[in-house]
Short mmCIF file of N, CA and C in Angstrom, two decimals:
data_model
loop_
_atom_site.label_atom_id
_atom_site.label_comp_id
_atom_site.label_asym_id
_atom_site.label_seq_id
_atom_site.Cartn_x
_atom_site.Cartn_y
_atom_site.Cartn_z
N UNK N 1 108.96 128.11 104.84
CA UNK N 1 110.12 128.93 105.13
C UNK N 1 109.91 130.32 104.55
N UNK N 2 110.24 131.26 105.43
CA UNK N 2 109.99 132.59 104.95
C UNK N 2 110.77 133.11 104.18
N UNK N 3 110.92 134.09 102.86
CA UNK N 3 112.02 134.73 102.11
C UNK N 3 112.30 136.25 103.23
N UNK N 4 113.32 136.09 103.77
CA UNK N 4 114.10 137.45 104.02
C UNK N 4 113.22 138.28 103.05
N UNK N 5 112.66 139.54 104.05
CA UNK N 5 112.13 140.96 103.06
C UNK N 5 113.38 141.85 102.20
N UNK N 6 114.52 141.61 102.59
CA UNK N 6 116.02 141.94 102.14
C UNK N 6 116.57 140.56 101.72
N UNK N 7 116.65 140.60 100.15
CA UNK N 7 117.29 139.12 99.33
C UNK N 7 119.12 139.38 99.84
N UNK N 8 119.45 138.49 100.57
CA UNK N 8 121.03 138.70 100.48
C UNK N 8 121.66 138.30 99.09
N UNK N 9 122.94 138.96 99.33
CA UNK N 9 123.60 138.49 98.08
C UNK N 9 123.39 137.61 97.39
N UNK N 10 123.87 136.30 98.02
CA UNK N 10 123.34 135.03 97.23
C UNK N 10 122.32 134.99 97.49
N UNK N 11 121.71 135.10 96.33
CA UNK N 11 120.73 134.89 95.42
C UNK N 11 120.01 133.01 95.15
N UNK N 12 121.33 132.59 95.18
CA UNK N 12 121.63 131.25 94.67
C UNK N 12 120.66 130.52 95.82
N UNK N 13 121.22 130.65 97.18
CA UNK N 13 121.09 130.41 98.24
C UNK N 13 119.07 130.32 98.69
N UNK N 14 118.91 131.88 98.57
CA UNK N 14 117.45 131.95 98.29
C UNK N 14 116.68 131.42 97.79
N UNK N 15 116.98 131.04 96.73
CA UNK N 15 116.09 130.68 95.81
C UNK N 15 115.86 128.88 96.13
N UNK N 16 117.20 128.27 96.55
CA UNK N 16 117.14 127.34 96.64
C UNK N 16 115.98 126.77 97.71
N UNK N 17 116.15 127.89 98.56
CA UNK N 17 115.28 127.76 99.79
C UNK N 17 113.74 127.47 99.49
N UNK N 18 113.20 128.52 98.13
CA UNK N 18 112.22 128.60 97.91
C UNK N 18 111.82 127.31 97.04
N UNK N 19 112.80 126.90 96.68
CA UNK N 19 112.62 124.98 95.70
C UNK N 19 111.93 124.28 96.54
N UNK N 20 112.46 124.24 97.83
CA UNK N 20 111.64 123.94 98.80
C UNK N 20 110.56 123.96 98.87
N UNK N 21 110.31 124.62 98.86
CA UNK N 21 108.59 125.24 99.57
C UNK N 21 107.54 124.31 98.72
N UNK N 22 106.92 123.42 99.40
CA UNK N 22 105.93 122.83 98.85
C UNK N 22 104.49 123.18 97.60
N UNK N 23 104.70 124.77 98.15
CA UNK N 23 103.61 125.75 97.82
C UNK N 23 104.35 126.28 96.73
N UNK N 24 105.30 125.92 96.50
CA UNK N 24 105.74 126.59 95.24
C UNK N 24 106.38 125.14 93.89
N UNK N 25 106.71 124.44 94.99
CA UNK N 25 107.22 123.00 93.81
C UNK N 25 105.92 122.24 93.51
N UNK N 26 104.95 122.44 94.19
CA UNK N 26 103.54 121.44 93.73
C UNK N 26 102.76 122.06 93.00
N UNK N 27 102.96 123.45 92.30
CA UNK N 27 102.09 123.71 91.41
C UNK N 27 102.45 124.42 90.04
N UNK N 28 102.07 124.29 89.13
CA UNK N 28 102.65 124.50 87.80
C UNK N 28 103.10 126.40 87.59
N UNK N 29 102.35 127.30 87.86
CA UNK N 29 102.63 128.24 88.17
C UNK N 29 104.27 128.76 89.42
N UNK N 30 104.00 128.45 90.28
CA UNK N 30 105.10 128.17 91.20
C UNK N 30 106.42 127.71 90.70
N UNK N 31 106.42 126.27 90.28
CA UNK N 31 107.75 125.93 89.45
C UNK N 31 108.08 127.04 88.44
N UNK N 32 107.34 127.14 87.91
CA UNK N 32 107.43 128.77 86.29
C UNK N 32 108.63 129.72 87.16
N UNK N 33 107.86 130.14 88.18
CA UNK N 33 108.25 131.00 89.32
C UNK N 33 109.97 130.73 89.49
N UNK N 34 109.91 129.69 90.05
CA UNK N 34 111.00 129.27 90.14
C UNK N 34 112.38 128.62 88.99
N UNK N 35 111.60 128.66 88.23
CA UNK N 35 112.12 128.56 87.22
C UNK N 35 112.77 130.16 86.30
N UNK N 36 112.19 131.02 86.88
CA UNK N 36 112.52 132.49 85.90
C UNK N 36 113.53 133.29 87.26
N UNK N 37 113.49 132.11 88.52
CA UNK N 37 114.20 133.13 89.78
C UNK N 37 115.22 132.25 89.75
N UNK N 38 115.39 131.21 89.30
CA UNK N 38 116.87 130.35 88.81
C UNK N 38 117.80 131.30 88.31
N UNK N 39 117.05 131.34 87.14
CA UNK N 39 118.04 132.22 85.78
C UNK N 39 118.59 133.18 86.73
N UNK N 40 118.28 133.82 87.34
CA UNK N 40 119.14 135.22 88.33
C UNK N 40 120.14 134.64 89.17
N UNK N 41 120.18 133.44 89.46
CA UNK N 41 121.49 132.37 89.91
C UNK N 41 122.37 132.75 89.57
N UNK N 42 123.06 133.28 88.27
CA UNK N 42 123.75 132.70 87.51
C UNK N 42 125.25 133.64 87.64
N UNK N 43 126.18 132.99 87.82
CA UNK N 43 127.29 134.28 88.46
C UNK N 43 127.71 135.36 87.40
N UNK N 44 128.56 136.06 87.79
CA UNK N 44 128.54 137.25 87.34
C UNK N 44 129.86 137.28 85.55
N UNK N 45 130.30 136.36 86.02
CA UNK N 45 131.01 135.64 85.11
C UNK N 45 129.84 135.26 83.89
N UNK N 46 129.33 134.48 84.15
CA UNK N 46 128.37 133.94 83.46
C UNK N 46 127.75 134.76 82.21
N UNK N 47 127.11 136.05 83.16
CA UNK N 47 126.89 137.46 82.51
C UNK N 47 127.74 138.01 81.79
N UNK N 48 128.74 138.06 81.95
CA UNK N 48 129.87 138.54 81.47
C UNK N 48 130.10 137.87 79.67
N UNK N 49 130.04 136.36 80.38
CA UNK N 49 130.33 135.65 78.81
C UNK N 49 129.27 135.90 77.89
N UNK N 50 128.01 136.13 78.69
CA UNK N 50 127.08 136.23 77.58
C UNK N 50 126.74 137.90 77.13
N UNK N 51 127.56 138.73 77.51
CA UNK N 51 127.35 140.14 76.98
C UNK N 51 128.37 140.00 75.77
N UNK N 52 129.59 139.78 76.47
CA UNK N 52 130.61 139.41 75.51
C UNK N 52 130.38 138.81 74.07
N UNK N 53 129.20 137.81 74.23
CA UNK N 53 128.95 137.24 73.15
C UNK N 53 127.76 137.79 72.21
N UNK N 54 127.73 139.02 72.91
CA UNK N 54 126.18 139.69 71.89
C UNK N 54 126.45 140.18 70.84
N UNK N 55 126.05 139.85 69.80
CA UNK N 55 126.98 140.04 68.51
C UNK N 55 126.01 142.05 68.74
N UNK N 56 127.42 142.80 67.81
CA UNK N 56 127.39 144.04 67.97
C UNK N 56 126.08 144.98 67.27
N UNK N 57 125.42 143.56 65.93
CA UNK N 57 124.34 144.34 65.55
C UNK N 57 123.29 144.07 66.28
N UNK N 58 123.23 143.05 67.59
CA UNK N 58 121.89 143.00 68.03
C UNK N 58 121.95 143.69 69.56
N UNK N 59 123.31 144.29 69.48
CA UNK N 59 123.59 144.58 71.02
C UNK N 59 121.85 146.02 71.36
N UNK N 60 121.55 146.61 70.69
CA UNK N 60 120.76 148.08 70.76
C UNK N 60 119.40 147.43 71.51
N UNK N 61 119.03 146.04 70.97
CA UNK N 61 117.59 145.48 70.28
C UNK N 61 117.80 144.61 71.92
N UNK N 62 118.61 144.07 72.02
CA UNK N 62 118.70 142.91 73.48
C UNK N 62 118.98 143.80 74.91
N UNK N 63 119.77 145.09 74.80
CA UNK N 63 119.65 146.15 75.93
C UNK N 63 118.12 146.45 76.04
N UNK N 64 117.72 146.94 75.18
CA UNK N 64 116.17 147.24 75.15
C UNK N 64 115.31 146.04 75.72
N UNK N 65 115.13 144.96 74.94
CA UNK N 65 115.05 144.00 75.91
C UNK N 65 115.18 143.85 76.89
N UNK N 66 116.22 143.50 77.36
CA UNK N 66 116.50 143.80 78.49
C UNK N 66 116.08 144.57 80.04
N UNK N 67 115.77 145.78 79.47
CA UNK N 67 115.67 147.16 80.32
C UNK N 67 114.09 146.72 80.32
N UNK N 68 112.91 146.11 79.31
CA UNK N 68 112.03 145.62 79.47
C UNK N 68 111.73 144.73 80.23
N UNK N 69 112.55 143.69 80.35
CA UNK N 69 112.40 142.68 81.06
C UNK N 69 112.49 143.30 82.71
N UNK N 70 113.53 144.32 82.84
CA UNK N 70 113.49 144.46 83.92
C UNK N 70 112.30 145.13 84.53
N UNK N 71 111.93 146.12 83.55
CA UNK N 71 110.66 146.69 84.14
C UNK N 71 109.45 145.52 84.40
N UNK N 72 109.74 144.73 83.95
CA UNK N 72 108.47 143.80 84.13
C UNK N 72 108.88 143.41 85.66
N UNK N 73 109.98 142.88 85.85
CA UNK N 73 109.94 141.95 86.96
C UNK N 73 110.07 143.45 88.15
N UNK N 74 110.04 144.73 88.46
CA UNK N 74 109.50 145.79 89.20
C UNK N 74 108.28 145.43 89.12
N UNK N 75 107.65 145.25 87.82
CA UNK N 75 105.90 145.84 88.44
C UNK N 75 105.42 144.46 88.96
N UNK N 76 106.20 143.23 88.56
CA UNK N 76 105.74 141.83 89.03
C UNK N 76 105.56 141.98 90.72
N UNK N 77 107.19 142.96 90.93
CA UNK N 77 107.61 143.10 92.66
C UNK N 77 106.69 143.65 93.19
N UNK N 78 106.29 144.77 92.37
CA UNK N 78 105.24 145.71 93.30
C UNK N 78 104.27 145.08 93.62
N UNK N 79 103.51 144.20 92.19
CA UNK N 79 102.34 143.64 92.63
C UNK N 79 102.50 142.84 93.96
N UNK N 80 103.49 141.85 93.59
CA UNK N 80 103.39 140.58 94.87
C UNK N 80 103.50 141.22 96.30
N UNK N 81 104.34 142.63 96.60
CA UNK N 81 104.30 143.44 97.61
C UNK N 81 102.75 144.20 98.20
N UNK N 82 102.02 144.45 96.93
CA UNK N 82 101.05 144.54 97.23
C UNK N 82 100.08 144.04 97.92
N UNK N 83 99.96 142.80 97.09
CA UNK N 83 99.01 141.49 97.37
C UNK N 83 99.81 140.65 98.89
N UNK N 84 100.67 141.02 99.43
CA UNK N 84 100.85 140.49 100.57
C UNK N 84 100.58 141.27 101.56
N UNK N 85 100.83 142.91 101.34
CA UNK N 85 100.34 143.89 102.16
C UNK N 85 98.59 144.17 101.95
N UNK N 86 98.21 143.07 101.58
CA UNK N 86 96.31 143.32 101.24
C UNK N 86 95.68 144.23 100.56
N UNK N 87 96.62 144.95 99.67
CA UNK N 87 96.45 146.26 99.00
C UNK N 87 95.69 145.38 97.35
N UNK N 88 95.70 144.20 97.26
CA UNK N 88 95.17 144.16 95.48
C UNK N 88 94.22 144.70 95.21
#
């Protein structure tokens, strides 16, 4: 099953699709995969409770984090965009 080049909203939905995929549940890498595109499931509520709960001295240290993590999963995007457009 193909992933939409545009992720719709649910997220949830997607991903589930990709549980599926043989090529991704039969190999230890793949599950990982799917396992770190779960966590983005998670509603917005969810997020909410857990900002709410960032205690105020670690709030500086977990944004940063954060803003890291995100840059990672960009250059993860670019790569896999790459490597499907034959560019590696």
């Amino acid at each position: 099953a193909a992933v939409p080049a545009r992720v719709p909203a649910d997220r949830t939905a997607v991903v589930e699709r990709l549980k599926a995929d043989p090529a991704l549940r039969f190999s230890e890498t793949g599950r990982n995969l799917l396992i770190l595109l779960n966590i983005h499931t998670m509603k917005s509520a969810d997020w909410d409770d857990i900002i709410s709960n960032v205690p105020p001295h670690c709030g500086d240290i977990v944004a940063r984090l954060a803003r890291d993590c995100a840059d990672v999963w960009a250059d993860f995007a670019a790569k896999v965009e790459r490597q499907v457009a034959g560019i590696v």
